[in-house]
PDB file of C-alpha atoms in Angstrom:
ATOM      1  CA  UNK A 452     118.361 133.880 104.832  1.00  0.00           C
ATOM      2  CA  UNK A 453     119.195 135.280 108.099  1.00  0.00           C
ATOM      3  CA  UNK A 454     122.615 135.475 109.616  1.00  0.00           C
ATOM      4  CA  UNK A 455     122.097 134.944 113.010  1.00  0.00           C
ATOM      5  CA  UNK A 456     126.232 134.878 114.143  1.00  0.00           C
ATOM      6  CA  UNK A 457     128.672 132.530 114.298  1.00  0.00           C
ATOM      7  CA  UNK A 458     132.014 131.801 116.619  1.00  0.00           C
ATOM      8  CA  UNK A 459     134.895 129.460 116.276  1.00  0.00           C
ATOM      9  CA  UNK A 460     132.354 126.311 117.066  1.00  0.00           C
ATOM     10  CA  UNK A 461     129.237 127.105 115.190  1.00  0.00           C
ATOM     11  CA  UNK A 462     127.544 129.003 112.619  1.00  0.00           C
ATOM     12  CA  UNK A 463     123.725 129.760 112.516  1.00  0.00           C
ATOM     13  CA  UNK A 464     121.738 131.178 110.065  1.00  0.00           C
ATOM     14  CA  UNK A 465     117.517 131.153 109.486  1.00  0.00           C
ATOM     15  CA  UNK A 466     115.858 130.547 106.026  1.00  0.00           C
ATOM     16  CA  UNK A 467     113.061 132.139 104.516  1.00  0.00           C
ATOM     17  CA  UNK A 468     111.239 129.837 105.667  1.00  0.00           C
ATOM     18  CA  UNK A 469     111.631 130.324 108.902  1.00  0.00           C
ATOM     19  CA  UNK A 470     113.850 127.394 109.402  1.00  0.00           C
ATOM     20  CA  UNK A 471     116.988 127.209 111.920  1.00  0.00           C
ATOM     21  CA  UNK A 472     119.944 126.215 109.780  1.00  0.00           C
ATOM     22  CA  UNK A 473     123.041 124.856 112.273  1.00  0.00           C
ATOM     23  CA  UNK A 474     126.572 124.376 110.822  1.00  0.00           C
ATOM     24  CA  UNK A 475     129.464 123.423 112.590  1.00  0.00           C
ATOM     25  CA  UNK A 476     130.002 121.755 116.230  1.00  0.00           C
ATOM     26  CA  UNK A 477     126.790 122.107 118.845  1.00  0.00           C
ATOM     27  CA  UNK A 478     129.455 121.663 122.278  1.00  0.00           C
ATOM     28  CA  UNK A 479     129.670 124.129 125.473  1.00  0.00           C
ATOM     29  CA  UNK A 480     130.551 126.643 122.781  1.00  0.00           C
ATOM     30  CA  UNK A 481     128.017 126.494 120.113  1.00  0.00           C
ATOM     31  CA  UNK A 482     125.005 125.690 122.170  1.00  0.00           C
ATOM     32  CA  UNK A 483     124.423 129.079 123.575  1.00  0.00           C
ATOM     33  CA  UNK A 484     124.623 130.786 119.925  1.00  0.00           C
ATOM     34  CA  UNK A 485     121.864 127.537 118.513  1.00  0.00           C
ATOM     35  CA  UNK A 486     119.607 128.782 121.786  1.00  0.00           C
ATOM     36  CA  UNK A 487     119.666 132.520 121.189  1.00  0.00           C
ATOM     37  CA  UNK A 488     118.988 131.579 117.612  1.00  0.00           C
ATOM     38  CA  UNK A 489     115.805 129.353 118.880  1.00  0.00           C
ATOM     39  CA  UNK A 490     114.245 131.909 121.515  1.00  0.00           C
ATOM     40  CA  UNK A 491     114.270 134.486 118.384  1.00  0.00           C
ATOM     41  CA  UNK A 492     112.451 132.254 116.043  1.00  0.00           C
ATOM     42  CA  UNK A 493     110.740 129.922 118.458  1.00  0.00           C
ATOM     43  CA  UNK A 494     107.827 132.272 119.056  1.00  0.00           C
ATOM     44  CA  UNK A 495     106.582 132.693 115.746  1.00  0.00           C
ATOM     45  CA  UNK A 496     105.294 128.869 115.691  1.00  0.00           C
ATOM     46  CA  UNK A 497     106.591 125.347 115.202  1.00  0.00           C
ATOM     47  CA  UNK A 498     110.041 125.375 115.279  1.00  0.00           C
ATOM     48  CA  UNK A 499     112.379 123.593 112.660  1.00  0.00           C
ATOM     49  CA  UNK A 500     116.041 122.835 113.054  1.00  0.00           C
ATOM     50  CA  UNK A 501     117.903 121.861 110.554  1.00  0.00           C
ATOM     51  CA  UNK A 502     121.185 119.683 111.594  1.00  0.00           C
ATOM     52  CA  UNK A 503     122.338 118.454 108.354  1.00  0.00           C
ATOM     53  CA  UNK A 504     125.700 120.545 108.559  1.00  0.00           C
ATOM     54  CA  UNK A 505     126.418 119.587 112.224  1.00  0.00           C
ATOM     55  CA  UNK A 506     129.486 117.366 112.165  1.00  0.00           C
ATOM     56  CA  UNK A 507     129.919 117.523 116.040  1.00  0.00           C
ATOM     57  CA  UNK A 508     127.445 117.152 118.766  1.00  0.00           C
ATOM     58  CA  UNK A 509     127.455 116.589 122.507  1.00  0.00           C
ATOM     59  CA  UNK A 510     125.289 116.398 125.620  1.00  0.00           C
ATOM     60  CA  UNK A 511     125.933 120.182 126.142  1.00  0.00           C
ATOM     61  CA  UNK A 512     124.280 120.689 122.873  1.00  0.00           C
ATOM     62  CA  UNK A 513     121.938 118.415 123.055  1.00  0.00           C
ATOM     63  CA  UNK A 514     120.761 119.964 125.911  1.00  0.00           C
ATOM     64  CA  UNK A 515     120.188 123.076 123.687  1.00  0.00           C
ATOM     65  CA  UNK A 516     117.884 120.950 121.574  1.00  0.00           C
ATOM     66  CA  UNK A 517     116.219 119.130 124.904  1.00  0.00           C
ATOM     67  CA  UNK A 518     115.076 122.511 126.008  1.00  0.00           C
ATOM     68  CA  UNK A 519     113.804 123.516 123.339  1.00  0.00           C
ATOM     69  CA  UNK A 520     111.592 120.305 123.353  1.00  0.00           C
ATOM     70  CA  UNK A 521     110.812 120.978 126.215  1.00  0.00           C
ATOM     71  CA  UNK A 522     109.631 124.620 125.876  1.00  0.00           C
ATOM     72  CA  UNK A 523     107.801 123.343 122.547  1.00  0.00           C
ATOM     73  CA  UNK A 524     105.654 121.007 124.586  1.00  0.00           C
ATOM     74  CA  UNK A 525     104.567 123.333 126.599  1.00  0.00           C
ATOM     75  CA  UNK A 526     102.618 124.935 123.299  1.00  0.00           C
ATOM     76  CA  UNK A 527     101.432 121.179 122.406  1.00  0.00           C
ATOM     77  CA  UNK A 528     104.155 121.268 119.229  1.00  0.00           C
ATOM     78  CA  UNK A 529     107.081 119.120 118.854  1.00  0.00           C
ATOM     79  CA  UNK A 530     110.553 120.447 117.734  1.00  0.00           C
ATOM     80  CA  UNK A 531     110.782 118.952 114.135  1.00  0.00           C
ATOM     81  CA  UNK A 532     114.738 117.803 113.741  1.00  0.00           C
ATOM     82  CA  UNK A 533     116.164 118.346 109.040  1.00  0.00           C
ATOM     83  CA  UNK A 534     118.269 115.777 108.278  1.00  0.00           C
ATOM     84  CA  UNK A 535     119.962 115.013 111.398  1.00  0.00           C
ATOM     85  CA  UNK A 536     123.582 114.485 110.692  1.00  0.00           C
ATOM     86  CA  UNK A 537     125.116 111.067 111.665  1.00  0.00           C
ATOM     87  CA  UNK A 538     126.683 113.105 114.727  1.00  0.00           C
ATOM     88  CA  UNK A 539     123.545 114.032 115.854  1.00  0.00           C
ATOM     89  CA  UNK A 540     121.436 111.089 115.107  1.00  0.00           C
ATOM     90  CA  UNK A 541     124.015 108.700 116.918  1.00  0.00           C
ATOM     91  CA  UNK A 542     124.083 111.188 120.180  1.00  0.00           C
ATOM     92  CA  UNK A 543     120.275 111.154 119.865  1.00  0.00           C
ATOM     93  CA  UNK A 544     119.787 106.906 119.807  1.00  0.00           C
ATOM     94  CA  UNK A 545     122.982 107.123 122.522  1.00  0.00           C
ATOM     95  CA  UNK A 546     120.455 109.038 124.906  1.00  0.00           C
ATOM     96  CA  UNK A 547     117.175 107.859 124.158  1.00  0.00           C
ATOM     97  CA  UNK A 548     116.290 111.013 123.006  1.00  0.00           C
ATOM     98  CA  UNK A 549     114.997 111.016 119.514  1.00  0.00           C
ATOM     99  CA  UNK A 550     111.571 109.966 120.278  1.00  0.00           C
ATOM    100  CA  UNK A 551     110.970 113.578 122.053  1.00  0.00           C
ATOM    101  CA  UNK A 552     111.285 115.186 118.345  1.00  0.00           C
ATOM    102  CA  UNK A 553     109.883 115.009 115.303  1.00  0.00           C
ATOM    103  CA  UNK A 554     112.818 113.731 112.918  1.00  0.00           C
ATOM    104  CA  UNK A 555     112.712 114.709 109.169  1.00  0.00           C
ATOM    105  CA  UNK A 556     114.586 112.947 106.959  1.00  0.00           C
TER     106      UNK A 556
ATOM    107  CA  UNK B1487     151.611 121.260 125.561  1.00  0.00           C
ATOM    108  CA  UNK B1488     154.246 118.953 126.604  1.00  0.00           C
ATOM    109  CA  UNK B1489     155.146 115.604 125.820  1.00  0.00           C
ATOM    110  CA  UNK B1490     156.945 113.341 128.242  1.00  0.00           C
ATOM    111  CA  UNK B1491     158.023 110.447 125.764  1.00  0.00           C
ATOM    112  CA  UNK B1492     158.716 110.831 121.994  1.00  0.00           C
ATOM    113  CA  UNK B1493     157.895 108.323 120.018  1.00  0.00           C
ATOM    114  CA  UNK B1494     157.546 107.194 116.496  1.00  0.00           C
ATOM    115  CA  UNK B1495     154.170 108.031 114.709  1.00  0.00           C
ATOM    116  CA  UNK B1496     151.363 106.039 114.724  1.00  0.00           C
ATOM    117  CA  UNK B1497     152.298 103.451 117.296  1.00  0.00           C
ATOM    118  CA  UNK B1498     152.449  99.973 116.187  1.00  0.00           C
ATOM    119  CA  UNK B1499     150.565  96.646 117.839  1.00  0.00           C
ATOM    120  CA  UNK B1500     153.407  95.342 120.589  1.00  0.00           C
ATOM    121  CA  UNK B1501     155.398  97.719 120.743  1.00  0.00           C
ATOM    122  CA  UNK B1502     156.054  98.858 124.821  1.00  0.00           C
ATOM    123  CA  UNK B1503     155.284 102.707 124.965  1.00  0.00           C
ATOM    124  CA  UNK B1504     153.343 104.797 125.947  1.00  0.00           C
ATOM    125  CA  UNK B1505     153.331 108.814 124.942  1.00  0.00           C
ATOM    126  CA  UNK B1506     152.051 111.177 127.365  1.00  0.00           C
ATOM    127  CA  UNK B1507     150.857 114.513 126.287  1.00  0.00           C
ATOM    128  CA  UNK B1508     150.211 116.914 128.276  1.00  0.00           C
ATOM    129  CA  UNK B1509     147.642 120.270 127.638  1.00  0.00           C
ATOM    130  CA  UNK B1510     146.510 122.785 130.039  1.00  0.00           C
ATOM    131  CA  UNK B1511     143.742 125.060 128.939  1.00  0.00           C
ATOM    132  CA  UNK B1512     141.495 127.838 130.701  1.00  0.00           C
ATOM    133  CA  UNK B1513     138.007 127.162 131.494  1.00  0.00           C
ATOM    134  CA  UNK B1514     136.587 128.518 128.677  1.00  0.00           C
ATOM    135  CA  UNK B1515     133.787 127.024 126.358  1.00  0.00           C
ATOM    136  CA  UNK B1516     136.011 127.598 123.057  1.00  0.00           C
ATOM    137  CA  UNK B1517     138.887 125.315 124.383  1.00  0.00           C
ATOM    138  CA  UNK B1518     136.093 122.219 123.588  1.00  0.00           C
ATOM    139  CA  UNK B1519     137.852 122.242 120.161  1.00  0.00           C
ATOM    140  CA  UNK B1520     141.512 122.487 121.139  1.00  0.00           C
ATOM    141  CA  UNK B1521     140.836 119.756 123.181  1.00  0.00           C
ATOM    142  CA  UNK B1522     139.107 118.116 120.574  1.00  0.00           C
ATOM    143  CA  UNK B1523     141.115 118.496 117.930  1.00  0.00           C
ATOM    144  CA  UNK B1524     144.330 117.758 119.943  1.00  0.00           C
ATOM    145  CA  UNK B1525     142.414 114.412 121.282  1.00  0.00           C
ATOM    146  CA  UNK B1526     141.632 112.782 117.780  1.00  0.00           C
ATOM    147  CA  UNK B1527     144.900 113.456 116.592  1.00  0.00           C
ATOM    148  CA  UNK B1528     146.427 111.246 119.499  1.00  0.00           C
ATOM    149  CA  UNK B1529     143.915 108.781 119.155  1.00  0.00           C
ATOM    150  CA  UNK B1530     145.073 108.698 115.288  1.00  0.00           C
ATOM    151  CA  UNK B1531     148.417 108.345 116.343  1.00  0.00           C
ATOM    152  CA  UNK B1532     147.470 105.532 118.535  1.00  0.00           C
ATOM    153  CA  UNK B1533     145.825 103.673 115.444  1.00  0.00           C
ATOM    154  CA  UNK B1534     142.334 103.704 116.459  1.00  0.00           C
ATOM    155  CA  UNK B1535     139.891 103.545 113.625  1.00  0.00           C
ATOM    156  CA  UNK B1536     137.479 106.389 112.367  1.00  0.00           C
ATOM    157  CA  UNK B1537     134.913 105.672 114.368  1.00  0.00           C
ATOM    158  CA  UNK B1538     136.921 105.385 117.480  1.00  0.00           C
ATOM    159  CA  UNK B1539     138.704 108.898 116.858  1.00  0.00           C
ATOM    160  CA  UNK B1540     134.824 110.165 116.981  1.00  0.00           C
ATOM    161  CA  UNK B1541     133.948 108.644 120.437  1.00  0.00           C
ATOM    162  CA  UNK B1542     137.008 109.779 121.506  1.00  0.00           C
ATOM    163  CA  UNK B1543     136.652 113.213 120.688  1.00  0.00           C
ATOM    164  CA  UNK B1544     132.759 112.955 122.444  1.00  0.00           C
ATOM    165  CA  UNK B1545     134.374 111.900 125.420  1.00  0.00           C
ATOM    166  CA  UNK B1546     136.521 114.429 125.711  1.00  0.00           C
ATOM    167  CA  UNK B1547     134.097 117.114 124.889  1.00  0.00           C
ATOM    168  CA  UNK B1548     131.785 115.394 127.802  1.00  0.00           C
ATOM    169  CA  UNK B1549     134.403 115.820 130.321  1.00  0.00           C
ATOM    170  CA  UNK B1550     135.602 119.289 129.211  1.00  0.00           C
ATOM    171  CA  UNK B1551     132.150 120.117 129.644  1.00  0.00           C
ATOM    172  CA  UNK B1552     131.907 118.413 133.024  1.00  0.00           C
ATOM    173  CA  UNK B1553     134.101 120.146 134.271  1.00  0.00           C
ATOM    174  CA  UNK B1554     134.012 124.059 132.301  1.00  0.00           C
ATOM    175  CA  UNK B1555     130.741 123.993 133.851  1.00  0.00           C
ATOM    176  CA  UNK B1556     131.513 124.242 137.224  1.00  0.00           C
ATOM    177  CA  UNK B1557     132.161 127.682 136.940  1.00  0.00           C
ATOM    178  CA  UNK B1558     136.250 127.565 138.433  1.00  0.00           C
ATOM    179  CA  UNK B1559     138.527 129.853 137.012  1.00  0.00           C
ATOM    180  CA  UNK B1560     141.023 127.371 137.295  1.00  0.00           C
ATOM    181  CA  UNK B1561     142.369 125.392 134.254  1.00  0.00           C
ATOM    182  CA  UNK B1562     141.822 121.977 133.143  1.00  0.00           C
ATOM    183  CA  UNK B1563     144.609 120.134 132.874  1.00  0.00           C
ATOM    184  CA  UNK B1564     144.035 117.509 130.526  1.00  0.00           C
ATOM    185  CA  UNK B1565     146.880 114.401 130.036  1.00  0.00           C
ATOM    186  CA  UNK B1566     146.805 112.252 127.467  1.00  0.00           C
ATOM    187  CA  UNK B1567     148.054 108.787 127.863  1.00  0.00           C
ATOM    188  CA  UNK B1568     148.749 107.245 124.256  1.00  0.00           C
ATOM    189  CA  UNK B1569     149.564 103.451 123.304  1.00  0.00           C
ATOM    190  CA  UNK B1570     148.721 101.256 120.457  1.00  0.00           C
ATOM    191  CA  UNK B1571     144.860 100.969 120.326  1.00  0.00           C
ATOM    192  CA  UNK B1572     144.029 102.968 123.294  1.00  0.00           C
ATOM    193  CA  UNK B1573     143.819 106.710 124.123  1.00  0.00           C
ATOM    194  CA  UNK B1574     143.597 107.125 128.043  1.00  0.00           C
ATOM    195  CA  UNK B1575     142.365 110.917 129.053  1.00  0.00           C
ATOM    196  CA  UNK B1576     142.632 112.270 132.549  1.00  0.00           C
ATOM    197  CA  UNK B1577     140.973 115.674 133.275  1.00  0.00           C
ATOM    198  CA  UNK B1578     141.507 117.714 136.407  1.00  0.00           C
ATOM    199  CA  UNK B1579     140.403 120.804 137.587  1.00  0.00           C
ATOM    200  CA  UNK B1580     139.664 122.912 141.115  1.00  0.00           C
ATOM    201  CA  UNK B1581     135.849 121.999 140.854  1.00  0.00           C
ATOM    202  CA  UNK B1582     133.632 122.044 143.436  1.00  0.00           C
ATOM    203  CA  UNK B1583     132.169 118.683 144.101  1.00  0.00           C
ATOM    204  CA  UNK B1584     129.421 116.979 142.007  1.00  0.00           C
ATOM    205  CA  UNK B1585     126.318 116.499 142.959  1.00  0.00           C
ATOM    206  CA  UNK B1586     124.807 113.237 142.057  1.00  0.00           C
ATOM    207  CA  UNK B1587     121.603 114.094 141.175  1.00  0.00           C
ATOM    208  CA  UNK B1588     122.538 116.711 138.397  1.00  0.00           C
ATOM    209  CA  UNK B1589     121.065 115.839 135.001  1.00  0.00           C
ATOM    210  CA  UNK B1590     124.125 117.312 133.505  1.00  0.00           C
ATOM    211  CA  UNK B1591     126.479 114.658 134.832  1.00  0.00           C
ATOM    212  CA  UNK B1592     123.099 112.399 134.455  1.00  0.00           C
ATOM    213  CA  UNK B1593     123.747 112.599 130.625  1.00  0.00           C
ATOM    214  CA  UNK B1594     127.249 113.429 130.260  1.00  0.00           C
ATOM    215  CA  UNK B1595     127.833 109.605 132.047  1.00  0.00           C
ATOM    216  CA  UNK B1596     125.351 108.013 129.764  1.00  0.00           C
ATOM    217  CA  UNK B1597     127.015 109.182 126.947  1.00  0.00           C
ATOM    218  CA  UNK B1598     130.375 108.754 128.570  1.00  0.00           C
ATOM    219  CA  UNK B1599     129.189 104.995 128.951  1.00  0.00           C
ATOM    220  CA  UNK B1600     128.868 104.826 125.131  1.00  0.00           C
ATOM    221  CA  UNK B1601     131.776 105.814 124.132  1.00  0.00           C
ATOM    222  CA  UNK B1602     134.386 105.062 126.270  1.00  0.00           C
ATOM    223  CA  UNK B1603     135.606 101.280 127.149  1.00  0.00           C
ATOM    224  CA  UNK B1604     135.564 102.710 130.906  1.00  0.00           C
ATOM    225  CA  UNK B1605     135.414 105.864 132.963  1.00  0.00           C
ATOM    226  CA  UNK B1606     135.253 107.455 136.000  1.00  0.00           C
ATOM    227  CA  UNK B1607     135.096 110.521 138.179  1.00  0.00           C
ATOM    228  CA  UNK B1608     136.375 111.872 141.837  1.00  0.00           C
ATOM    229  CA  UNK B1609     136.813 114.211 143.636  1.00  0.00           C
ATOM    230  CA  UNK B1610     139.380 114.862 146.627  1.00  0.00           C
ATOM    231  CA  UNK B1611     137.561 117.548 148.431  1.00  0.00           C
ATOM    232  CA  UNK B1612     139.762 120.191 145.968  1.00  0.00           C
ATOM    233  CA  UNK B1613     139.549 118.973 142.604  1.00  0.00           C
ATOM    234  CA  UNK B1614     137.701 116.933 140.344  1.00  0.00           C
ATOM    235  CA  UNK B1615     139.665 113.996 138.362  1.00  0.00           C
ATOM    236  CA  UNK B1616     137.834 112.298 135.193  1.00  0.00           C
ATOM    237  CA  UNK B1617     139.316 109.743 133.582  1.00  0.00           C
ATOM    238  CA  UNK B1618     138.302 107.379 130.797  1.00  0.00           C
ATOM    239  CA  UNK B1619     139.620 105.034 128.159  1.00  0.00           C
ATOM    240  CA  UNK B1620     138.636 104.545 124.910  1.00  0.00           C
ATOM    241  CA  UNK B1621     140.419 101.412 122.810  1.00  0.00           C
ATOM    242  CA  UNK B1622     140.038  99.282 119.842  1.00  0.00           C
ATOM    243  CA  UNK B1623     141.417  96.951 117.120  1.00  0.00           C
ATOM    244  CA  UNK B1624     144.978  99.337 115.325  1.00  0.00           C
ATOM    245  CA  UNK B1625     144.011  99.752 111.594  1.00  0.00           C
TER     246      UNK B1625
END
């Protein structure tokens, strides 16, 4: 496991497998910390995010997660979402957004 | 933080008051929790359920947000407007004005639309003013 940082809104860390681990809040705060910890591990091939520890989420940092779709697409992958906490998943059906990602329960 | 009206704690169904709370923060990305934190404890006070406390403290993260990232220097002043089952928030900050078109307020009002019973933002040439109400049955 990788310690990637952390600040008073989030905490990020990346498994041995390669996997981004997100724990905490994803707001104005967190989301820059979740997308230096995705342009590190994003070129190294399909990226995985796991946000079963996020208990807060908003458009801010769902924007984090929208560019990285985005940016994933343009490779032909898709951003596969871990266990989407019930933050995450509600902001996701609020938006429309989930269908951009591949969700893993 | 300053409050205008003490009351008693949480406010019951009928009864004629309304707290207002005042909280003026800098512009800075960290104060989304303060505000946060400050915001769900209000809407506790104002008996909203659980799941109302969490749209609550969305909204106010949206709006924080909305306004943060206009890149002022000038604080938000954020006033809180408390009666039983409803939390009324009212942002305002030296902004420059929003532009229509931007996918950030684009998403921030669809969410905002979800959460909130009703909101909405101006802007008087100086400062933008958000405003939006979120309400419920008391538990």
């Amino acid at each position: 496991v990788t310690d990637i940082g952390s600040n008073d809104s989030l905490a990020v860390t990346i498994d041995a497998d390669g996997t981004v681990v997100a724990i905490g809040d994803i707001d104005m705060a967190g989301g820059p910390l979740l997308e230096a910890s995705i342009a590190r591990r994003e070129a190294e091939g399909p990226l995985v995010i796991d946000l079963s520890k996020v208990v807060f989420i908003d458009s801010s940092g769902l924007r984090t997660l929208l560019a990285a779709s985005r940016r994933a697409a343009e490779r032909a992958e898709t951003v596969v979402l871990r266990a989407p906490s019930r933050e995450v998943s509600r902001l996701l059906e609020i938006t429309g957004t989930a269908s951009l990602f591949s969700i893993q329960s | 933080m300053t409050r205008d009206q003490p009351t008693s704690s949480p406010a019951q169904p009928g009864q004629p008051i309304a707290t207002r709370v005042t909280l003026v923060v800098p512009p800075d990305p960290s104060m989304a929790r303060v505000a946060r934190l400050t915001a769900s404890a209000l809407a506790a006070s104002a008996g909203l359920t659980v799941d109302a406390v969490d749209d609550v403290k969305i909204a106010v993260s949206e709006m924080l947000a909305l306004l943060v990232g206009r890149g002022s220097a000038d604080p938000v002043t954020m006033a809180f407007s408390v009666s039983p089952g409803e939390l009324v928030v009212e942002m305002t900050s030296a902004v420059p004005p929003f532009d229509g078109d931007d996918p950030e307020l684009e998403l921030a009002n669809l969410v905002l639309d979800a959460v909130t019973a009703r909101h909405e933002t101006t802007h008087d040439g100086n400062a933008a003013r958000i405003v939006a109400s979120v309400s419920g049955p008391v538990t």
